[in-house]
PDBQT receptor file of N, H, CA, C and O in Angstrom, charges set to zero:
ATOM      1  N   UNK A   1     -41.048 138.743 -40.794  1.00  0.00    +0.000 N 
ATOM      2  CA  UNK A   1     -42.184 137.916 -41.007  1.00  0.00    +0.000 C 
ATOM      3  C   UNK A   1     -43.258 138.462 -39.966  1.00  0.00    +0.000 C 
ATOM      4  O   UNK A   1     -42.892 139.014 -38.927  1.00  0.00    +0.000 OA
ATOM      5  N   UNK A   2     -44.556 138.290 -40.280  1.00  0.00    +0.000 N 
ATOM      6  H   UNK A   2     -44.853 137.842 -41.124  1.00  0.00    +0.000 HD
ATOM      7  CA  UNK A   2     -45.581 138.827 -39.541  1.00  0.00    +0.000 C 
ATOM      8  C   UNK A   2     -46.905 138.021 -39.781  1.00  0.00    +0.000 C 
ATOM      9  O   UNK A   2     -47.055 137.415 -40.842  1.00  0.00    +0.000 OA
ATOM     10  N   UNK A   3     -47.764 138.011 -38.906  1.00  0.00    +0.000 N 
ATOM     11  H   UNK A   3     -47.642 138.503 -38.044  1.00  0.00    +0.000 HD
ATOM     12  CA  UNK A   3     -49.039 137.408 -39.105  1.00  0.00    +0.000 C 
ATOM     13  C   UNK A   3     -50.058 138.103 -38.344  1.00  0.00    +0.000 C 
ATOM     14  O   UNK A   3     -49.786 138.637 -37.269  1.00  0.00    +0.000 OA
ATOM     15  N   UNK A   4     -51.333 138.123 -38.900  1.00  0.00    +0.000 N 
ATOM     16  H   UNK A   4     -51.554 137.689 -39.773  1.00  0.00    +0.000 HD
ATOM     17  CA  UNK A   4     -52.445 138.809 -38.258  1.00  0.00    +0.000 C 
ATOM     18  C   UNK A   4     -53.803 138.120 -38.634  1.00  0.00    +0.000 C 
ATOM     19  O   UNK A   4     -53.929 137.644 -39.762  1.00  0.00    +0.000 OA
ATOM     20  N   UNK A   5     -54.778 138.057 -37.760  1.00  0.00    +0.000 N 
ATOM     21  H   UNK A   5     -54.676 138.444 -36.843  1.00  0.00    +0.000 HD
ATOM     22  CA  UNK A   5     -56.079 137.548 -37.985  1.00  0.00    +0.000 C 
ATOM     23  C   UNK A   5     -56.918 138.813 -38.293  1.00  0.00    +0.000 C 
ATOM     24  O   UNK A   5     -56.627 139.929 -37.861  1.00  0.00    +0.000 OA
ATOM     25  N   UNK A   6     -58.051 138.523 -39.125  1.00  0.00    +0.000 N 
ATOM     26  H   UNK A   6     -58.287 137.617 -39.475  1.00  0.00    +0.000 HD
ATOM     27  CA  UNK A   6     -59.161 139.523 -39.230  1.00  0.00    +0.000 C 
ATOM     28  C   UNK A   6     -59.872 139.677 -37.870  1.00  0.00    +0.000 C 
ATOM     29  O   UNK A   6     -59.771 138.858 -36.957  1.00  0.00    +0.000 OA
ATOM     30  N   UNK A   7     -60.568 140.755 -37.830  1.00  0.00    +0.000 N 
ATOM     31  H   UNK A   7     -60.651 141.420 -38.572  1.00  0.00    +0.000 HD
ATOM     32  CA  UNK A   7     -61.445 141.018 -36.682  1.00  0.00    +0.000 C 
ATOM     33  C   UNK A   7     -62.254 139.679 -36.305  1.00  0.00    +0.000 C 
ATOM     34  O   UNK A   7     -62.215 139.172 -35.184  1.00  0.00    +0.000 OA
ATOM     35  N   UNK A   8     -62.875 139.252 -37.222  1.00  0.00    +0.000 N 
ATOM     36  H   UNK A   8     -62.906 139.664 -38.133  1.00  0.00    +0.000 HD
ATOM     37  CA  UNK A   8     -63.887 138.002 -36.970  1.00  0.00    +0.000 C 
ATOM     38  C   UNK A   8     -63.114 136.656 -36.870  1.00  0.00    +0.000 C 
ATOM     39  O   UNK A   8     -63.743 135.625 -36.630  1.00  0.00    +0.000 OA
ATOM     40  N   UNK A   9     -61.801 136.638 -37.044  1.00  0.00    +0.000 N 
ATOM     41  H   UNK A   9     -61.290 137.475 -37.239  1.00  0.00    +0.000 HD
ATOM     42  CA  UNK A   9     -61.015 135.410 -36.903  1.00  0.00    +0.000 C 
ATOM     43  C   UNK A   9     -61.092 134.386 -37.947  1.00  0.00    +0.000 C 
ATOM     44  O   UNK A   9     -60.630 133.258 -37.775  1.00  0.00    +0.000 OA
ATOM     45  N   UNK A  10     -61.701 134.783 -39.088  1.00  0.00    +0.000 N 
ATOM     46  H   UNK A  10     -62.076 135.700 -39.227  1.00  0.00    +0.000 HD
ATOM     47  CA  UNK A  10     -61.889 133.816 -40.282  1.00  0.00    +0.000 C 
ATOM     48  C   UNK A  10     -60.822 133.942 -41.363  1.00  0.00    +0.000 C 
ATOM     49  O   UNK A  10     -60.763 133.116 -42.275  1.00  0.00    +0.000 OA
ATOM     50  N   UNK A  11     -59.947 135.008 -41.266  1.00  0.00    +0.000 N 
ATOM     51  H   UNK A  11     -59.995 135.679 -40.526  1.00  0.00    +0.000 HD
ATOM     52  CA  UNK A  11     -58.938 135.105 -42.297  1.00  0.00    +0.000 C 
ATOM     53  C   UNK A  11     -57.641 135.407 -41.653  1.00  0.00    +0.000 C 
ATOM     54  O   UNK A  11     -57.561 136.202 -40.717  1.00  0.00    +0.000 OA
ATOM     55  N   UNK A  12     -56.610 134.770 -42.154  1.00  0.00    +0.000 N 
ATOM     56  H   UNK A  12     -56.675 134.124 -42.915  1.00  0.00    +0.000 HD
ATOM     57  CA  UNK A  12     -55.200 134.894 -41.572  1.00  0.00    +0.000 C 
ATOM     58  C   UNK A  12     -54.227 135.532 -42.645  1.00  0.00    +0.000 C 
ATOM     59  O   UNK A  12     -54.171 135.019 -43.762  1.00  0.00    +0.000 OA
ATOM     60  N   UNK A  13     -53.556 136.499 -42.372  1.00  0.00    +0.000 N 
ATOM     61  H   UNK A  13     -53.602 136.916 -41.465  1.00  0.00    +0.000 HD
ATOM     62  CA  UNK A  13     -52.595 137.159 -43.335  1.00  0.00    +0.000 C 
ATOM     63  C   UNK A  13     -51.250 136.871 -42.769  1.00  0.00    +0.000 C 
ATOM     64  O   UNK A  13     -51.026 137.034 -41.570  1.00  0.00    +0.000 OA
ATOM     65  N   UNK A  14     -50.237 136.393 -43.711  1.00  0.00    +0.000 N 
ATOM     66  H   UNK A  14     -50.419 136.260 -44.686  1.00  0.00    +0.000 HD
ATOM     67  CA  UNK A  14     -48.916 136.001 -43.326  1.00  0.00    +0.000 C 
ATOM     68  C   UNK A  14     -48.076 136.771 -44.279  1.00  0.00    +0.000 C 
ATOM     69  O   UNK A  14     -48.264 136.780 -45.495  1.00  0.00    +0.000 OA
ATOM     70  N   UNK A  15     -47.099 137.445 -43.628  1.00  0.00    +0.000 N 
ATOM     71  H   UNK A  15     -46.946 137.439 -42.640  1.00  0.00    +0.000 HD
ATOM     72  CA  UNK A  15     -46.194 138.136 -44.480  1.00  0.00    +0.000 C 
ATOM     73  C   UNK A  15     -44.733 137.276 -44.174  1.00  0.00    +0.000 C 
ATOM     74  O   UNK A  15     -44.401 136.840 -43.071  1.00  0.00    +0.000 OA
ATOM     75  N   UNK A  16     -44.035 137.166 -45.322  1.00  0.00    +0.000 N 
ATOM     76  H   UNK A  16     -44.304 137.520 -46.218  1.00  0.00    +0.000 HD
ATOM     77  CA  UNK A  16     -42.717 136.428 -45.132  1.00  0.00    +0.000 C 
ATOM     78  C   UNK A  16     -41.599 137.094 -45.853  1.00  0.00    +0.000 C 
ATOM     79  O   UNK A  16     -41.749 137.344 -47.049  1.00  0.00    +0.000 OA
ATOM     80  N   UNK A  17     -40.518 137.398 -45.260  1.00  0.00    +0.000 N 
ATOM     81  H   UNK A  17     -40.396 137.195 -44.289  1.00  0.00    +0.000 HD
ATOM     82  CA  UNK A  17     -39.464 138.050 -45.837  1.00  0.00    +0.000 C 
ATOM     83  C   UNK A  17     -38.019 137.641 -45.286  1.00  0.00    +0.000 C 
ATOM     84  O   UNK A  17     -37.880 137.192 -44.148  1.00  0.00    +0.000 OA
ATOM     85  N   UNK A  18     -37.036 137.814 -46.102  1.00  0.00    +0.000 N 
ATOM     86  H   UNK A  18     -37.149 138.179 -47.026  1.00  0.00    +0.000 HD
ATOM     87  CA  UNK A  18     -35.628 137.424 -45.616  1.00  0.00    +0.000 C 
ATOM     88  C   UNK A  18     -35.068 138.461 -44.698  1.00  0.00    +0.000 C 
ATOM     89  O   UNK A  18     -35.014 139.641 -45.043  1.00  0.00    +0.000 OA
ATOM     90  N   UNK A  19     -34.657 138.047 -43.555  1.00  0.00    +0.000 N 
ATOM     91  H   UNK A  19     -34.701 137.088 -43.275  1.00  0.00    +0.000 HD
ATOM     92  CA  UNK A  19     -34.144 138.939 -42.535  1.00  0.00    +0.000 C 
ATOM     93  C   UNK A  19     -32.674 139.203 -42.493  1.00  0.00    +0.000 C 
ATOM     94  O   UNK A  19     -32.192 139.771 -41.513  1.00  0.00    +0.000 OA
ATOM     95  N   UNK A  20     -31.870 138.791 -43.590  1.00  0.00    +0.000 N 
ATOM     96  H   UNK A  20     -32.261 138.330 -44.386  1.00  0.00    +0.000 HD
ATOM     97  CA  UNK A  20     -30.565 138.973 -43.767  1.00  0.00    +0.000 C 
ATOM     98  C   UNK A  20     -29.647 138.321 -42.667  1.00  0.00    +0.000 C 
ATOM     99  O   UNK A  20     -28.625 138.880 -42.267  1.00  0.00    +0.000 OA
ATOM    100  N   UNK A  21     -30.082 137.094 -42.202  1.00  0.00    +0.000 N 
ATOM    101  H   UNK A  21     -30.912 136.640 -42.527  1.00  0.00    +0.000 HD
ATOM    102  CA  UNK A  21     -29.367 136.385 -41.206  1.00  0.00    +0.000 C 
ATOM    103  C   UNK A  21     -27.990 135.955 -41.658  1.00  0.00    +0.000 C 
ATOM    104  O   UNK A  21     -27.028 135.856 -40.896  1.00  0.00    +0.000 OA
ATOM    105  N   UNK A  22     -27.970 135.705 -42.972  1.00  0.00    +0.000 N 
ATOM    106  H   UNK A  22     -28.752 135.786 -43.590  1.00  0.00    +0.000 HD
ATOM    107  CA  UNK A  22     -26.685 135.257 -43.605  1.00  0.00    +0.000 C 
ATOM    108  C   UNK A  22     -26.103 136.292 -44.576  1.00  0.00    +0.000 C 
ATOM    109  O   UNK A  22     -25.506 135.913 -45.584  1.00  0.00    +0.000 OA
ATOM    110  N   UNK A  23     -26.259 137.531 -44.304  1.00  0.00    +0.000 N 
ATOM    111  H   UNK A  23     -26.744 137.839 -43.485  1.00  0.00    +0.000 HD
ATOM    112  CA  UNK A  23     -25.895 138.704 -45.207  1.00  0.00    +0.000 C 
ATOM    113  C   UNK A  23     -26.730 138.548 -46.412  1.00  0.00    +0.000 C 
ATOM    114  O   UNK A  23     -27.736 137.839 -46.397  1.00  0.00    +0.000 OA
ATOM    115  N   UNK A  24     -26.321 139.222 -47.500  1.00  0.00    +0.000 N 
ATOM    116  H   UNK A  24     -25.504 139.798 -47.512  1.00  0.00    +0.000 HD
ATOM    117  CA  UNK A  24     -27.097 139.463 -48.632  1.00  0.00    +0.000 C 
ATOM    118  C   UNK A  24     -26.918 138.286 -49.585  1.00  0.00    +0.000 C 
ATOM    119  O   UNK A  24     -26.311 138.502 -50.634  1.00  0.00    +0.000 OA
ATOM    120  N   UNK A  25     -27.377 137.080 -49.332  1.00  0.00    +0.000 N 
ATOM    121  H   UNK A  25     -27.871 136.905 -48.480  1.00  0.00    +0.000 HD
ATOM    122  CA  UNK A  25     -27.168 135.936 -50.167  1.00  0.00    +0.000 C 
ATOM    123  C   UNK A  25     -28.519 135.628 -50.898  1.00  0.00    +0.000 C 
ATOM    124  O   UNK A  25     -29.562 136.173 -50.537  1.00  0.00    +0.000 OA
ATOM    125  N   UNK A  26     -28.471 134.783 -51.885  1.00  0.00    +0.000 N 
ATOM    126  H   UNK A  26     -27.623 134.340 -52.179  1.00  0.00    +0.000 HD
ATOM    127  CA  UNK A  26     -29.609 134.529 -52.601  1.00  0.00    +0.000 C 
ATOM    128  C   UNK A  26     -30.716 133.994 -51.673  1.00  0.00    +0.000 C 
ATOM    129  O   UNK A  26     -30.393 133.137 -50.850  1.00  0.00    +0.000 OA
ATOM    130  N   UNK A  27     -31.922 134.396 -51.727  1.00  0.00    +0.000 N 
ATOM    131  H   UNK A  27     -32.184 135.092 -52.396  1.00  0.00    +0.000 HD
ATOM    132  CA  UNK A  27     -32.902 134.075 -50.757  1.00  0.00    +0.000 C 
ATOM    133  C   UNK A  27     -34.428 134.013 -51.591  1.00  0.00    +0.000 C 
ATOM    134  O   UNK A  27     -34.631 134.570 -52.670  1.00  0.00    +0.000 OA
ATOM    135  N   UNK A  28     -35.270 133.338 -50.954  1.00  0.00    +0.000 N 
ATOM    136  H   UNK A  28     -35.105 132.885 -50.078  1.00  0.00    +0.000 HD
ATOM    137  CA  UNK A  28     -36.765 133.439 -51.580  1.00  0.00    +0.000 C 
ATOM    138  C   UNK A  28     -37.176 134.922 -51.551  1.00  0.00    +0.000 C 
ATOM    139  O   UNK A  28     -36.774 135.777 -50.762  1.00  0.00    +0.000 OA
ATOM    140  N   UNK A  29     -38.085 135.067 -52.596  1.00  0.00    +0.000 N 
ATOM    141  H   UNK A  29     -38.411 134.372 -53.237  1.00  0.00    +0.000 HD
ATOM    142  CA  UNK A  29     -38.865 136.352 -52.779  1.00  0.00    +0.000 C 
ATOM    143  C   UNK A  29     -39.822 136.640 -51.584  1.00  0.00    +0.000 C 
ATOM    144  O   UNK A  29     -40.540 135.761 -51.107  1.00  0.00    +0.000 OA
ATOM    145  N   UNK A  30     -39.793 137.808 -51.168  1.00  0.00    +0.000 N 
ATOM    146  H   UNK A  30     -39.210 138.522 -51.555  1.00  0.00    +0.000 HD
ATOM    147  CA  UNK A  30     -40.807 138.273 -50.141  1.00  0.00    +0.000 C 
ATOM    148  C   UNK A  30     -42.239 137.833 -50.559  1.00  0.00    +0.000 C 
ATOM    149  O   UNK A  30     -42.568 137.739 -51.742  1.00  0.00    +0.000 OA
ATOM    150  N   UNK A  31     -43.080 137.565 -49.504  1.00  0.00    +0.000 N 
ATOM    151  H   UNK A  31     -42.814 137.642 -48.544  1.00  0.00    +0.000 HD
ATOM    152  CA  UNK A  31     -44.446 137.241 -50.035  1.00  0.00    +0.000 C 
ATOM    153  C   UNK A  31     -45.418 137.537 -48.896  1.00  0.00    +0.000 C 
ATOM    154  O   UNK A  31     -45.087 137.626 -47.714  1.00  0.00    +0.000 OA
ATOM    155  N   UNK A  32     -46.714 137.686 -49.403  1.00  0.00    +0.000 N 
ATOM    156  H   UNK A  32     -46.983 137.613 -50.363  1.00  0.00    +0.000 HD
ATOM    157  CA  UNK A  32     -47.843 137.909 -48.523  1.00  0.00    +0.000 C 
ATOM    158  C   UNK A  32     -48.815 136.837 -48.808  1.00  0.00    +0.000 C 
ATOM    159  O   UNK A  32     -49.204 136.736 -49.971  1.00  0.00    +0.000 OA
ATOM    160  N   UNK A  33     -49.277 135.998 -47.888  1.00  0.00    +0.000 N 
ATOM    161  H   UNK A  33     -48.960 136.079 -46.943  1.00  0.00    +0.000 HD
ATOM    162  CA  UNK A  33     -50.366 134.961 -48.087  1.00  0.00    +0.000 C 
ATOM    163  C   UNK A  33     -51.433 135.181 -47.336  1.00  0.00    +0.000 C 
ATOM    164  O   UNK A  33     -51.278 135.423 -46.139  1.00  0.00    +0.000 OA
ATOM    165  N   UNK A  34     -52.555 135.139 -47.843  1.00  0.00    +0.000 N 
ATOM    166  H   UNK A  34     -52.680 134.943 -48.816  1.00  0.00    +0.000 HD
ATOM    167  CA  UNK A  34     -53.930 135.371 -47.144  1.00  0.00    +0.000 C 
ATOM    168  C   UNK A  34     -54.781 134.081 -47.437  1.00  0.00    +0.000 C 
ATOM    169  O   UNK A  34     -54.932 133.638 -48.575  1.00  0.00    +0.000 OA
ATOM    170  N   UNK A  35     -55.328 133.514 -46.295  1.00  0.00    +0.000 N 
ATOM    171  H   UNK A  35     -55.205 133.874 -45.370  1.00  0.00    +0.000 HD
ATOM    172  CA  UNK A  35     -56.063 132.336 -46.376  1.00  0.00    +0.000 C 
ATOM    173  C   UNK A  35     -57.169 132.325 -45.302  1.00  0.00    +0.000 C 
ATOM    174  O   UNK A  35     -57.026 132.815 -44.182  1.00  0.00    +0.000 OA
ATOM    175  N   UNK A  36     -58.292 131.715 -45.755  1.00  0.00    +0.000 N 
ATOM    176  H   UNK A  36     -58.408 131.317 -46.665  1.00  0.00    +0.000 HD
ATOM    177  CA  UNK A  36     -59.368 131.489 -44.955  1.00  0.00    +0.000 C 
ATOM    178  C   UNK A  36     -59.090 130.328 -43.850  1.00  0.00    +0.000 C 
ATOM    179  O   UNK A  36     -58.575 129.273 -44.220  1.00  0.00    +0.000 OA
ATOM    180  N   UNK A  37     -59.406 130.519 -42.612  1.00  0.00    +0.000 N 
ATOM    181  H   UNK A  37     -59.824 131.377 -42.311  1.00  0.00    +0.000 HD
ATOM    182  CA  UNK A  37     -59.249 129.435 -41.627  1.00  0.00    +0.000 C 
ATOM    183  C   UNK A  37     -60.437 129.083 -40.980  1.00  0.00    +0.000 C 
ATOM    184  O   UNK A  37     -61.377 129.877 -40.940  1.00  0.00    +0.000 OA
ATOM    185  N   UNK A  38     -60.500 127.818 -40.398  1.00  0.00    +0.000 N 
ATOM    186  H   UNK A  38     -59.737 127.173 -40.431  1.00  0.00    +0.000 HD
ATOM    187  CA  UNK A  38     -61.741 127.237 -39.755  1.00  0.00    +0.000 C 
ATOM    188  C   UNK A  38     -61.515 127.256 -38.341  1.00  0.00    +0.000 C 
ATOM    189  O   UNK A  38     -60.373 127.338 -37.890  1.00  0.00    +0.000 OA
ATOM    190  N   UNK A  39     -62.542 127.186 -37.607  1.00  0.00    +0.000 N 
ATOM    191  H   UNK A  39     -63.470 127.120 -37.974  1.00  0.00    +0.000 HD
ATOM    192  CA  UNK A  39     -62.579 127.096 -36.026  1.00  0.00    +0.000 C 
ATOM    193  C   UNK A  39     -61.716 125.870 -35.701  1.00  0.00    +0.000 C 
ATOM    194  O   UNK A  39     -60.960 125.942 -34.731  1.00  0.00    +0.000 OA
ATOM    195  N   UNK A  40     -61.769 124.764 -36.428  1.00  0.00    +0.000 N 
ATOM    196  H   UNK A  40     -62.383 124.706 -37.216  1.00  0.00    +0.000 HD
ATOM    197  CA  UNK A  40     -61.076 123.643 -36.130  1.00  0.00    +0.000 C 
ATOM    198  C   UNK A  40     -59.398 123.879 -36.233  1.00  0.00    +0.000 C 
ATOM    199  O   UNK A  40     -58.600 123.285 -35.508  1.00  0.00    +0.000 OA
ATOM    200  N   UNK A  41     -59.053 124.781 -37.189  1.00  0.00    +0.000 N 
ATOM    201  H   UNK A  41     -59.701 125.264 -37.778  1.00  0.00    +0.000 HD
ATOM    202  CA  UNK A  41     -57.644 125.158 -37.170  1.00  0.00    +0.000 C 
ATOM    203  C   UNK A  41     -57.048 126.103 -36.201  1.00  0.00    +0.000 C 
ATOM    204  O   UNK A  41     -55.830 126.165 -36.030  1.00  0.00    +0.000 OA
ATOM    205  N   UNK A  42     -57.964 126.895 -35.518  1.00  0.00    +0.000 N 
ATOM    206  H   UNK A  42     -58.953 126.845 -35.656  1.00  0.00    +0.000 HD
ATOM    207  CA  UNK A  42     -57.646 127.936 -34.759  1.00  0.00    +0.000 C 
ATOM    208  C   UNK A  42     -58.048 127.851 -33.203  1.00  0.00    +0.000 C 
ATOM    209  O   UNK A  42     -57.457 128.536 -32.368  1.00  0.00    +0.000 OA
ATOM    210  N   UNK A  43     -59.026 127.023 -32.884  1.00  0.00    +0.000 N 
ATOM    211  H   UNK A  43     -59.506 126.466 -33.562  1.00  0.00    +0.000 HD
ATOM    212  CA  UNK A  43     -59.395 126.928 -31.573  1.00  0.00    +0.000 C 
ATOM    213  C   UNK A  43     -58.532 125.829 -30.762  1.00  0.00    +0.000 C 
ATOM    214  O   UNK A  43     -58.133 124.795 -31.297  1.00  0.00    +0.000 OA
ATOM    215  N   UNK A  44     -58.313 126.128 -29.559  1.00  0.00    +0.000 N 
ATOM    216  H   UNK A  44     -58.637 126.969 -29.125  1.00  0.00    +0.000 HD
ATOM    217  CA  UNK A  44     -57.529 125.128 -28.729  1.00  0.00    +0.000 C 
ATOM    218  C   UNK A  44     -58.144 123.673 -28.684  1.00  0.00    +0.000 C 
ATOM    219  O   UNK A  44     -59.361 123.494 -28.710  1.00  0.00    +0.000 OA
ATOM    220  N   UNK A  45     -57.339 122.776 -28.624  1.00  0.00    +0.000 N 
ATOM    221  H   UNK A  45     -56.350 122.921 -28.603  1.00  0.00    +0.000 HD
ATOM    222  CA  UNK A  45     -57.893 121.357 -28.651  1.00  0.00    +0.000 C 
ATOM    223  C   UNK A  45     -58.168 120.833 -27.228  1.00  0.00    +0.000 C 
ATOM    224  O   UNK A  45     -58.620 119.699 -27.064  1.00  0.00    +0.000 OA
TER     225      UNK A  45
């Protein structure tokens, strides 16, 4: 798994994959998710 913000901080990319913690069992498909984020979601409270 990994995540990264765009240079301007408005886009978040998230990669999700099975890490074989429990050997080669049935697991969810790997995925990449990209979403727009707001200041309210990313700034400290």
